[in-house]
mmCIF file of C-alpha atoms in Angstrom:
data_model
loop_
_atom_site.group_PDB
_atom_site.id
_atom_site.type_symbol
_atom_site.label_atom_id
_atom_site.label_comp_id
_atom_site.label_asym_id
_atom_site.label_seq_id
_atom_site.Cartn_x
_atom_site.Cartn_y
_atom_site.Cartn_z
ATOM 1 C CA GLU A 304 -10.912 12.753 0.448
ATOM 2 C CA ILE A 305 -7.326 13.913 0.947
ATOM 3 C CA VAL A 306 -5.407 14.157 -2.325
ATOM 4 C CA LEU A 307 -1.669 13.587 -2.078
ATOM 5 C CA THR A 308 0.516 15.186 -4.743
ATOM 6 C CA GLN A 309 4.060 13.940 -5.054
ATOM 7 C CA SER A 310 6.865 15.856 -6.708
ATOM 8 C CA PRO A 311 8.831 15.627 -8.786
ATOM 9 C CA GLY A 312 7.343 12.930 -10.968
ATOM 10 C CA THR A 313 10.807 11.680 -11.839
ATOM 11 C CA LEU A 314 14.112 12.346 -10.125
ATOM 12 C CA SER A 315 17.287 11.583 -12.085
ATOM 13 C CA LEU A 316 20.279 11.188 -9.799
ATOM 14 C CA SER A 317 23.573 9.324 -9.530
ATOM 15 C CA PRO A 318 24.524 6.808 -6.857
ATOM 16 C CA GLY A 319 25.884 8.588 -3.825
ATOM 17 C CA GLU A 320 23.721 11.665 -4.333
ATOM 18 C CA ARG A 321 21.001 12.890 -2.005
ATOM 19 C CA ALA A 322 17.351 12.449 -2.984
ATOM 20 C CA THR A 323 14.592 14.682 -1.672
ATOM 21 C CA LEU A 324 11.005 13.637 -2.431
ATOM 22 C CA SER A 325 7.967 15.731 -1.619
ATOM 23 C CA CYS A 326 4.406 14.749 -0.717
ATOM 24 C CA ARG A 327 1.864 17.536 -0.362
ATOM 25 C CA ALA A 328 -1.649 16.940 0.997
ATOM 26 C CA SER A 329 -4.792 18.806 -0.053
ATOM 27 C CA GLN A 330 -5.664 19.219 3.637
ATOM 28 C CA SER A 331 -3.867 18.678 6.889
ATOM 29 C CA VAL A 332 -2.971 15.079 7.703
ATOM 30 C CA SER A 333 -4.003 14.509 11.279
ATOM 31 C CA SER A 334 -1.395 13.333 13.769
ATOM 32 C CA SER A 335 1.197 13.129 10.970
ATOM 33 C CA TYR A 336 -0.358 9.871 9.903
ATOM 34 C CA LEU A 337 1.753 9.553 6.780
ATOM 35 C CA ALA A 338 3.723 6.587 5.450
ATOM 36 C CA TRP A 339 6.241 6.110 2.649
ATOM 37 C CA TYR A 340 6.708 2.984 0.530
ATOM 38 C CA GLN A 341 9.286 1.850 -2.001
ATOM 39 C CA GLN A 342 8.250 -0.231 -4.998
ATOM 40 C CA LYS A 343 10.569 -1.929 -7.480
ATOM 41 C CA PRO A 344 9.358 -3.284 -10.850
ATOM 42 C CA GLY A 345 7.321 -6.456 -10.471
ATOM 43 C CA GLN A 346 7.417 -6.279 -6.677
ATOM 44 C CA ALA A 347 5.023 -5.311 -3.939
ATOM 45 C CA PRO A 348 5.537 -2.029 -2.125
ATOM 46 C CA ARG A 349 7.766 -2.083 0.960
ATOM 47 C CA LEU A 350 7.084 0.059 3.993
ATOM 48 C CA LEU A 351 9.903 2.531 4.682
ATOM 49 C CA ILE A 352 8.495 5.186 7.005
ATOM 50 C CA TYR A 353 5.368 5.521 9.160
ATOM 51 C CA ALA A 354 4.070 8.348 11.344
ATOM 52 C CA ALA A 355 5.918 10.724 9.018
ATOM 53 C CA SER A 356 9.363 10.075 10.503
ATOM 54 C CA SER A 357 9.589 6.611 12.073
ATOM 55 C CA ARG A 358 11.649 4.071 10.140
ATOM 56 C CA ALA A 359 10.118 0.647 9.666
ATOM 57 C CA THR A 360 11.929 -2.495 10.751
ATOM 58 C CA ASP A 361 15.214 -3.191 8.915
ATOM 59 C CA ILE A 362 15.102 0.052 6.923
ATOM 60 C CA PRO A 363 18.588 1.627 6.592
ATOM 61 C CA ASP A 364 19.147 4.945 8.308
ATOM 62 C CA ARG A 365 19.922 6.668 5.006
ATOM 63 C CA PHE A 366 16.123 6.862 4.663
ATOM 64 C CA SER A 367 14.475 9.584 6.713
ATOM 65 C CA GLY A 368 11.062 11.195 6.769
ATOM 66 C CA SER A 369 9.965 14.593 7.991
ATOM 67 C CA GLY A 370 7.082 17.020 7.857
ATOM 68 C CA SER A 371 3.677 17.704 9.308
ATOM 69 C CA GLY A 372 0.365 19.231 8.360
ATOM 70 C CA THR A 373 0.268 19.279 4.578
ATOM 71 C CA ASP A 374 3.951 19.018 3.645
ATOM 72 C CA PHE A 375 6.046 15.889 4.010
ATOM 73 C CA THR A 376 9.478 14.878 2.742
ATOM 74 C CA LEU A 377 11.320 11.610 2.233
ATOM 75 C CA THR A 378 15.085 11.997 2.097
ATOM 76 C CA ILE A 379 17.585 9.391 0.974
ATOM 77 C CA SER A 380 20.915 10.715 2.185
ATOM 78 C CA ARG A 381 23.174 8.787 -0.214
ATOM 79 C CA LEU A 382 21.610 6.770 -2.993
ATOM 80 C CA GLU A 383 22.632 3.144 -3.235
ATOM 81 C CA PRO A 384 22.080 1.182 -6.482
ATOM 82 C CA GLU A 385 19.181 -0.698 -4.875
ATOM 83 C CA ASP A 386 17.351 2.560 -4.037
ATOM 84 C CA PHE A 387 16.369 3.309 -7.618
ATOM 85 C CA ALA A 388 12.641 2.637 -7.560
ATOM 86 C CA VAL A 389 9.235 4.312 -7.295
ATOM 87 C CA TYR A 390 8.252 5.860 -3.963
ATOM 88 C CA TYR A 391 4.697 6.406 -2.747
ATOM 89 C CA CYS A 392 3.313 8.334 0.187
ATOM 90 C CA GLN A 393 0.098 7.264 1.939
ATOM 91 C CA GLN A 394 -2.036 9.157 4.434
ATOM 92 C CA TYR A 395 -4.039 7.270 7.037
ATOM 93 C CA GLY A 396 -5.336 10.160 9.068
ATOM 94 C CA SER A 397 -8.621 10.619 7.247
ATOM 95 C CA SER A 398 -10.742 7.969 5.575
ATOM 96 C CA PRO A 399 -10.489 6.950 2.836
ATOM 97 C CA TRP A 400 -6.777 6.315 3.119
ATOM 98 C CA THR A 401 -5.113 7.599 -0.047
ATOM 99 C CA PHE A 402 -1.798 7.282 -1.849
ATOM 100 C CA GLY A 403 0.184 9.756 -3.875
ATOM 101 C CA GLN A 404 0.812 9.076 -7.549
ATOM 102 C CA GLY A 405 4.459 8.200 -6.950
ATOM 103 C CA THR A 406 7.940 9.584 -7.614
ATOM 104 C CA LYS A 407 10.322 7.568 -9.741
ATOM 105 C CA VAL A 408 13.967 7.796 -8.732
ATOM 106 C CA GLU A 409 16.037 6.816 -11.749
ATOM 107 C CA ILE A 410 19.731 6.519 -12.450
ATOM 108 C CA LYS A 411 21.152 9.564 -14.201
ATOM 109 C CA GLN B 726 8.457 -13.817 9.301
ATOM 110 C CA VAL B 727 4.842 -13.495 8.218
ATOM 111 C CA GLN B 728 4.155 -14.180 4.542
ATOM 112 C CA LEU B 729 1.040 -13.497 2.510
ATOM 113 C CA GLN B 730 -0.068 -15.128 -0.726
ATOM 114 C CA GLU B 731 -2.958 -14.094 -2.930
ATOM 115 C CA SER B 732 -4.892 -16.659 -4.941
ATOM 116 C CA GLY B 733 -7.854 -16.610 -7.290
ATOM 117 C CA PRO B 734 -8.862 -16.348 -10.955
ATOM 118 C CA GLY B 735 -6.697 -14.200 -13.175
ATOM 119 C CA LEU B 736 -9.561 -13.496 -15.564
ATOM 120 C CA VAL B 737 -13.067 -12.326 -14.672
ATOM 121 C CA LYS B 738 -15.897 -11.414 -17.029
ATOM 122 C CA PRO B 739 -17.532 -7.981 -16.901
ATOM 123 C CA SER B 740 -20.479 -7.737 -14.483
ATOM 124 C CA GLU B 741 -19.286 -10.793 -12.558
ATOM 125 C CA THR B 742 -17.711 -10.969 -9.104
ATOM 126 C CA LEU B 743 -13.981 -10.889 -8.509
ATOM 127 C CA SER B 744 -13.016 -13.201 -5.638
ATOM 128 C CA LEU B 745 -9.550 -13.446 -4.130
ATOM 129 C CA THR B 746 -8.156 -15.158 -1.051
ATOM 130 C CA CYS B 747 -5.083 -14.258 0.940
ATOM 131 C CA THR B 748 -3.366 -17.019 2.899
ATOM 132 C CA VAL B 749 -1.211 -15.951 5.823
ATOM 133 C CA SER B 750 1.722 -18.115 6.874
ATOM 134 C CA GLY B 751 4.486 -17.745 9.432
ATOM 135 C CA GLY B 752 2.134 -16.204 11.940
ATOM 136 C CA SER B 753 -1.441 -16.101 13.154
ATOM 137 C CA ILE B 754 -4.132 -14.000 11.546
ATOM 138 C CA SER B 755 -5.466 -13.285 15.010
ATOM 139 C CA ASN B 756 -4.885 -9.961 16.723
ATOM 140 C CA TYR B 757 -4.012 -8.203 13.475
ATOM 141 C CA TYR B 758 -5.694 -6.081 10.820
ATOM 142 C CA TRP B 759 -5.572 -7.156 7.187
ATOM 143 C CA GLY B 760 -6.170 -5.225 4.018
ATOM 144 C CA TRP B 761 -6.525 -5.185 0.255
ATOM 145 C CA ILE B 762 -4.917 -2.675 -2.078
ATOM 146 C CA ARG B 763 -4.915 -2.626 -5.860
ATOM 147 C CA GLN B 764 -2.761 -1.128 -8.600
ATOM 148 C CA PRO B 765 -3.989 -0.772 -12.194
ATOM 149 C CA PRO B 766 -1.244 -1.521 -14.735
ATOM 150 C CA GLY B 767 1.257 1.335 -14.837
ATOM 151 C CA LYS B 768 -0.644 3.352 -12.246
ATOM 152 C CA GLY B 769 -0.653 4.108 -8.538
ATOM 153 C CA LEU B 770 -2.032 2.369 -5.474
ATOM 154 C CA GLU B 771 -5.644 2.379 -4.258
ATOM 155 C CA TRP B 772 -6.791 1.223 -0.831
ATOM 156 C CA ILE B 773 -9.822 -1.076 -1.016
ATOM 157 C CA GLY B 774 -10.548 -2.013 2.580
ATOM 158 C CA TYR B 775 -9.532 -3.672 5.841
ATOM 159 C CA ILE B 776 -10.722 -6.414 8.129
ATOM 160 C CA TYR B 777 -9.825 -7.132 11.739
ATOM 161 C CA TYR B 778 -9.475 -10.797 12.686
ATOM 162 C CA SER B 779 -12.684 -10.467 14.676
ATOM 163 C CA GLY B 780 -14.568 -9.549 11.507
ATOM 164 C CA SER B 781 -14.836 -5.756 11.815
ATOM 165 C CA THR B 782 -14.412 -4.075 8.452
ATOM 166 C CA LYS B 783 -13.643 -0.685 6.964
ATOM 167 C CA TYR B 784 -14.071 0.018 3.247
ATOM 168 C CA ASN B 785 -13.134 2.722 0.784
ATOM 169 C CA PRO B 786 -16.442 4.498 -0.009
ATOM 170 C CA SER B 787 -15.449 4.713 -3.683
ATOM 171 C CA PHE B 788 -16.313 1.042 -3.973
ATOM 172 C CA LYS B 789 -19.756 1.723 -2.483
ATOM 173 C CA SER B 790 -21.628 -1.530 -1.939
ATOM 174 C CA ARG B 791 -19.563 -3.587 -4.418
ATOM 175 C CA VAL B 792 -16.924 -4.734 -1.943
ATOM 176 C CA SER B 793 -16.902 -7.168 0.927
ATOM 177 C CA ILE B 794 -13.990 -8.611 2.906
ATOM 178 C CA SER B 795 -14.271 -11.651 5.145
ATOM 179 C CA VAL B 796 -11.934 -13.643 7.372
ATOM 180 C CA ASP B 797 -11.562 -17.341 8.191
ATOM 181 C CA THR B 798 -9.341 -17.634 11.240
ATOM 182 C CA SER B 799 -9.432 -21.445 11.151
ATOM 183 C CA LYS B 800 -7.679 -21.352 7.776
ATOM 184 C CA ASN B 801 -5.571 -18.255 8.474
ATOM 185 C CA GLN B 802 -7.139 -16.631 5.430
ATOM 186 C CA PHE B 803 -9.058 -13.529 4.491
ATOM 187 C CA SER B 804 -10.913 -12.848 1.268
ATOM 188 C CA LEU B 805 -12.029 -10.081 -1.075
ATOM 189 C CA ASN B 806 -15.200 -10.030 -3.145
ATOM 190 C CA LEU B 807 -15.766 -7.225 -5.636
ATOM 191 C CA SER B 808 -19.021 -7.407 -7.546
ATOM 192 C CA SER B 809 -20.187 -5.972 -10.871
ATOM 193 C CA VAL B 810 -16.658 -5.599 -12.195
ATOM 194 C CA THR B 811 -15.748 -3.619 -15.287
ATOM 195 C CA ALA B 812 -12.529 -3.181 -17.227
ATOM 196 C CA ALA B 813 -11.625 -0.388 -14.786
ATOM 197 C CA ASP B 814 -11.197 -3.062 -12.099
ATOM 198 C CA THR B 815 -8.307 -4.652 -13.994
ATOM 199 C CA ALA B 816 -5.352 -4.374 -11.632
ATOM 200 C CA VAL B 817 -2.766 -6.149 -9.550
ATOM 201 C CA TYR B 818 -4.476 -6.914 -6.250
ATOM 202 C CA TYR B 819 -2.337 -7.025 -3.122
ATOM 203 C CA CYS B 820 -3.224 -8.349 0.287
ATOM 204 C CA ALA B 821 -1.311 -6.911 3.207
ATOM 205 C CA ARG B 822 -1.039 -6.890 6.973
ATOM 206 C CA SER B 823 -1.976 -3.592 8.479
ATOM 207 C CA HIS B 824 -0.653 -1.941 11.604
ATOM 208 C CA GLY B 825 -3.967 -1.064 13.155
ATOM 209 C CA TRP B 826 -6.360 0.524 10.690
ATOM 210 C CA TYR B 827 -3.366 2.377 9.323
ATOM 211 C CA TYR B 828 -0.314 1.543 7.211
ATOM 212 C CA PHE B 829 0.743 -1.749 5.635
ATOM 213 C CA ASP B 830 3.854 -3.441 6.986
ATOM 214 C CA HIS B 831 3.772 -6.790 5.175
ATOM 215 C CA TRP B 832 2.552 -7.375 1.619
ATOM 216 C CA GLY B 833 1.760 -10.319 -0.604
ATOM 217 C CA GLN B 834 3.438 -10.494 -3.999
ATOM 218 C CA GLY B 835 0.227 -9.432 -5.753
ATOM 219 C CA THR B 836 -1.948 -11.097 -8.350
ATOM 220 C CA LEU B 837 -3.063 -9.639 -11.673
ATOM 221 C CA VAL B 838 -6.788 -9.802 -12.312
ATOM 222 C CA THR B 839 -7.992 -8.908 -15.772
ATOM 223 C CA VAL B 840 -11.625 -8.081 -16.453
ATOM 224 C CA SER B 841 -12.491 -9.062 -19.994
ATOM 225 C CA SER B 842 -15.063 -11.069 -21.879
#
């Protein structure tokens, strides 16, 4: 089973700042089969990024994904108030599909 | 816009079977893959399994033989059964549409299931 480790656990930033979230896999994720989700309190996760760098439908271009192999990054170029949430990565290259433990982006 | 809605008991006794149904609206269940994911209170996400509208399934081995997912295309629904539950199965259960056997692009709002006597 591929273990995904996200860092940092919590990111304290101000609106307008850049957020860089990391997702590291315990073994290579085949074909960059990695997705990112955003989850707000009391809500279901929302798909942001798939295939490591492809934005999902209606996702603003301030969200971008990059990486391959074992190291992946989600970048939010300029934080908007609605971006403060928990972010999860998910790999779907090797069964069972697994999620990271999440990174909370909070207002500083 | 496709919408998903979970339904089922919010309380299940230990050793019994947890049963949930997901109703899909705004689109057909056919030609898509559908999945279940859960989230224990205050914790992260765990993939449970998938079903294709034709009935093919794929499960997380960590659930061993406890899990089964079925589909009813006539009702535009798919269902989750998880047997021999314990308190560790207490979680918010989400149903979701999957892009292939891969990532989840539409989610239900989730339903909390508590396992307790």
